[in-house]
Short mmCIF file of C-alpha atoms and ligand atoms in Angstrom, two decimals:
data_model
loop_
_atom_site.label_atom_id
_atom_site.label_comp_id
_atom_site.label_asym_id
_atom_site.label_seq_id
_atom_site.Cartn_x
_atom_site.Cartn_y
_atom_site.Cartn_z
CA UNK M 1 149.94 77.51 80.22
CA UNK M 2 146.72 75.62 80.06
CA UNK M 3 143.69 77.71 79.28
CA UNK M 4 141.10 75.00 79.42
CA UNK M 5 137.78 76.80 79.67
CA UNK M 6 135.33 75.50 82.23
CA UNK M 7 132.54 74.22 80.05
CA UNK M 8 129.18 75.42 81.26
CA UNK M 9 125.88 74.71 79.55
CA UNK M 10 123.68 77.74 78.97
CA UNK M 11 121.23 77.99 81.82
CA UNK M 12 118.41 80.02 83.30
CA UNK M 13 117.70 80.56 87.00
CA UNK M 14 114.87 82.33 88.80
CA UNK M 15 114.40 84.38 91.93
CA UNK M 16 112.92 81.99 94.52
CA UNK M 17 112.61 79.46 91.67
CA UNK M 18 109.65 81.31 90.14
CA UNK M 19 110.13 82.08 86.41
CA UNK M 20 109.26 85.59 85.21
CA UNK M 21 106.33 84.27 83.15
CA UNK M 22 104.76 82.57 86.22
CA UNK M 23 105.28 85.39 88.73
CA UNK M 24 102.36 87.82 89.32
CA UNK M 25 102.31 90.69 86.80
CA UNK M 26 103.61 93.81 88.60
CA UNK M 27 101.72 97.16 88.57
CA UNK M 28 102.37 99.32 85.50
CA UNK M 29 104.57 101.85 87.33
CA UNK M 30 107.04 99.36 88.83
CA UNK M 31 110.77 99.42 88.36
CA UNK M 32 111.82 96.26 86.51
CA UNK M 33 113.75 93.65 88.43
CA UNK M 34 115.59 90.45 87.69
CA UNK M 35 113.15 87.58 88.20
CA UNK M 36 114.92 85.25 85.76
CA UNK M 37 118.47 85.39 84.44
CA UNK M 38 120.16 83.60 81.58
CA UNK M 39 123.78 82.49 81.65
CA UNK M 40 125.74 81.82 78.47
CA UNK M 41 128.17 78.98 77.76
CA UNK M 42 131.02 80.95 79.40
CA UNK M 43 129.13 81.28 82.64
CA UNK M 44 128.37 84.96 81.98
CA UNK M 45 125.00 86.51 82.64
CA UNK M 46 123.64 87.96 79.46
CA UNK M 47 119.88 88.45 79.85
CA UNK M 48 117.48 89.32 82.66
CA UNK M 49 113.69 89.11 82.56
CA UNK M 50 111.16 90.98 84.71
CA UNK M 51 107.71 89.49 85.50
CA UNK M 52 106.17 92.33 83.42
CA UNK M 53 107.73 90.78 80.31
CA UNK M 54 110.57 93.32 80.20
CA UNK M 55 114.08 92.21 79.28
CA UNK M 56 117.55 93.58 79.74
CA UNK M 57 120.72 92.54 77.96
CA UNK M 58 123.73 92.47 80.30
CA UNK M 59 126.60 91.38 78.15
CA UNK M 60 129.06 92.87 77.52
CA UNK M 61 127.45 95.89 79.11
CA UNK M 62 124.11 96.30 80.84
CA UNK M 63 121.51 98.01 78.67
CA UNK M 64 118.18 99.49 79.66
CA UNK M 65 115.04 97.48 80.18
CA UNK M 66 112.88 97.13 77.09
CA UNK M 67 109.55 95.44 76.44
CA UNK M 68 108.25 96.93 79.69
CA UNK M 69 104.71 95.70 80.61
CA UNK M 70 104.41 93.57 77.46
CA UNK M 71 102.94 90.67 79.44
CA UNK M 72 99.91 92.69 80.54
CA UNK M 73 99.12 93.49 76.90
CA UNK M 74 99.38 89.86 75.83
CA UNK M 75 102.28 90.67 73.51
CA UNK M 76 105.56 88.88 74.08
CA UNK M 77 109.08 89.79 73.05
CA UNK M 78 110.17 87.58 70.20
CA UNK M 79 113.62 85.96 70.23
CA UNK M 80 114.61 88.15 67.27
CA UNK M 81 113.93 91.32 69.30
CA UNK M 82 116.16 89.99 72.07
CA UNK M 83 118.88 88.99 69.59
CA UNK M 84 118.79 92.50 68.11
CA UNK M 85 119.18 94.03 71.58
CA UNK M 86 122.14 91.72 72.25
CA UNK M 87 123.81 92.83 69.01
CA UNK M 88 123.23 96.49 69.93
CA UNK M 89 124.71 95.91 73.39
CA UNK M 90 127.85 94.56 71.78
CA UNK M 91 128.19 97.59 69.49
CA UNK M 92 127.59 99.96 72.42
CA UNK M 93 130.25 98.41 74.67
CA UNK M 94 133.38 100.35 75.51
CA UNK M 95 136.76 99.11 74.33
CA UNK M 96 137.46 97.89 77.87
CA UNK M 97 134.24 95.91 77.96
CA UNK M 98 134.91 94.36 74.54
CA UNK M 99 138.36 93.46 75.79
CA UNK M 100 136.76 91.65 78.72
CA UNK M 101 134.77 89.62 76.21
CA UNK M 102 137.89 88.81 74.19
CA UNK M 103 140.09 87.87 77.15
CA UNK M 104 137.29 86.10 78.96
CA UNK M 105 137.92 88.09 82.15
CA UNK M 106 134.96 88.27 84.49
CA UNK M 107 134.22 91.44 86.43
CA UNK M 108 132.79 90.59 89.84
CA UNK M 109 132.47 92.32 93.22
CA UNK M 110 134.19 91.28 96.39
CA UNK M 111 133.47 92.43 99.94
CA UNK M 112 134.46 91.77 103.53
CA UNK M 113 132.44 90.69 106.57
CA UNK M 114 132.34 93.48 109.16
CA UNK M 115 130.97 91.19 111.86
CA UNK M 116 131.30 87.53 112.79
CA UNK M 117 128.33 85.31 112.05
CA UNK M 118 127.52 81.67 112.70
CA UNK M 119 129.25 80.84 109.40
CA UNK M 120 132.08 83.31 108.91
CA UNK M 121 134.51 85.39 110.93
CA UNK M 122 134.77 89.17 110.88
CA UNK M 123 137.17 89.98 108.04
CA UNK M 124 136.14 86.98 105.92
CA UNK M 125 136.22 87.65 102.17
CA UNK M 126 133.03 87.17 100.19
CA UNK M 127 131.86 87.43 96.57
CA UNK M 128 128.57 89.02 95.54
CA UNK M 129 126.11 86.42 94.22
CA UNK M 130 122.74 88.20 94.01
CA UNK M 131 121.97 91.89 94.35
CA UNK M 132 118.66 93.39 95.36
CA UNK M 133 118.11 96.76 93.64
CA UNK M 134 114.34 96.74 94.33
CA UNK M 135 115.06 97.24 98.05
CA UNK M 136 118.33 99.22 97.78
CA UNK M 137 120.40 96.07 98.35
CA UNK M 138 119.37 95.87 102.03
CA UNK M 139 120.05 92.13 101.80
CA UNK M 140 122.25 90.49 99.21
CA UNK M 141 123.46 86.95 98.64
CA UNK M 142 127.18 86.32 98.95
CA UNK M 143 129.55 83.40 98.64
CA UNK M 144 131.78 83.48 101.73
CA UNK M 145 134.76 81.47 102.88
CA UNK M 146 133.28 79.83 105.98
CA UNK M 147 135.12 79.12 109.21
CA UNK M 148 135.47 75.46 108.22
CA UNK M 149 137.24 76.47 104.98
CA UNK M 150 134.34 75.69 102.68
CA UNK M 151 132.57 78.25 100.46
CA UNK M 152 129.03 78.92 101.68
CA UNK M 153 126.24 80.88 99.99
CA UNK M 154 124.36 83.17 102.39
CA UNK M 155 121.84 86.03 102.35
CA UNK M 156 123.27 88.79 104.50
CA UNK M 157 122.15 92.20 105.67
CA UNK M 158 124.21 94.85 103.87
CA UNK M 159 125.05 96.26 107.34
CA UNK M 160 127.27 93.25 108.00
CA UNK M 161 129.35 93.76 104.84
CA UNK M 162 131.82 96.41 103.77
CA UNK M 163 134.88 97.21 101.66
CA UNK M 164 133.01 96.46 98.43
CA UNK M 165 135.39 96.43 95.45
CA UNK M 166 135.46 95.37 91.81
CA UNK M 167 137.67 92.39 90.98
CA UNK M 168 138.64 91.03 87.54
CA UNK M 169 138.87 87.26 87.38
CA UNK M 170 141.17 86.12 84.58
CA UNK M 171 140.68 82.74 82.92
CA UNK M 172 142.32 80.20 85.21
CA UNK M 173 141.34 81.99 88.42
CA UNK M 174 139.76 79.44 90.82
CA UNK M 175 136.46 81.37 90.73
CA UNK M 176 136.49 82.24 87.02
CA UNK M 177 134.12 79.41 86.16
CA UNK M 178 132.06 79.75 89.33
CA UNK M 179 128.60 80.45 88.02
CA UNK M 180 127.29 81.42 91.46
CA UNK M 181 129.17 84.75 91.32
CA UNK M 182 127.40 87.67 89.67
CA UNK M 183 129.16 89.21 86.68
CA UNK M 184 128.95 93.01 86.64
CA UNK M 185 129.19 95.30 83.61
CA UNK M 186 130.95 98.63 84.29
CA UNK M 187 127.81 100.73 84.80
CA UNK M 188 126.11 98.03 86.87
CA UNK M 189 129.11 97.82 89.18
CA UNK M 190 129.09 101.60 89.52
CA UNK M 191 125.37 101.72 90.32
CA UNK M 192 125.70 98.95 92.90
CA UNK M 193 128.77 100.48 94.57
CA UNK M 194 127.13 103.93 94.64
CA UNK M 195 124.21 102.51 96.64
CA UNK M 196 126.08 100.21 99.02
CA UNK M 197 128.82 102.72 99.84
CA UNK M 198 126.39 105.62 100.36
CA UNK M 199 126.16 107.06 103.87
CA UNK M 200 123.18 105.53 105.65
CA UNK M 201 120.13 107.79 105.90
CA UNK M 202 119.98 109.73 109.18
CA UNK M 203 116.59 108.22 109.89
CA UNK M 204 118.05 104.68 109.79
CA UNK M 205 120.83 105.83 112.16
CA UNK M 206 118.29 107.25 114.57
CA UNK M 207 116.28 104.00 114.50
CA UNK M 208 119.43 101.93 115.11
CA UNK M 209 120.49 104.24 117.96
CA UNK M 210 117.02 103.95 119.47
CA UNK M 211 117.18 100.15 119.23
CA UNK M 212 120.54 100.19 121.01
CA UNK M 213 119.12 102.41 123.76
CA UNK M 214 116.19 100.03 124.21
CA UNK M 215 118.44 96.98 124.19
CA UNK M 216 120.75 98.51 126.81
CA UNK M 217 117.89 99.91 128.82
CA UNK M 218 116.30 96.57 129.68
CA UNK M 219 117.53 95.37 133.06
ZN1 ZN V 1 109.14 95.07 84.69
#
């Protein structure tokens, strides 16, 4: 069996193409978010940066943010601090997570369209590309198999998606080397699934019901 690894250069990408060091500095009490993310040579996300200067190591398991608000103080995290955090993340990882590193499996999240859109049919399978913890994942980016058979990247309301589940992509899987898909560590996957599978707040239900009443009420 051929196990030719898709060769990916290391890369960095940014939310709306704005690097963390160019984005406005957030207020001191903010919750850190992923403004920039670094991908290693295996296509795995390993580091996130927040506009406050904070960093988070993701590989093989997501750590906590550190270096919070360093940009406001004019201090910057040195590469050696980040390397140390990466080494600690590796030591902290569970046996399962280390195994994922050894085998090269990627842990990703799959979901299903609950409604038809201009691009995809109800029931279409999709892969999670970008999550949105700052706004409770109300909109996320997915890679979906479009009606014309091509894979399309789309931002979708979380209301249109369901049946979220973790999937392990072994080396050789058609999407294993697909760097658009987001790789999830165990605790990240759990946090994401907890939020997106939670029962919607009653208030949101009431607002949706009201909207339906208004929509139906117009003659
Ligand atoms: Zn931050």
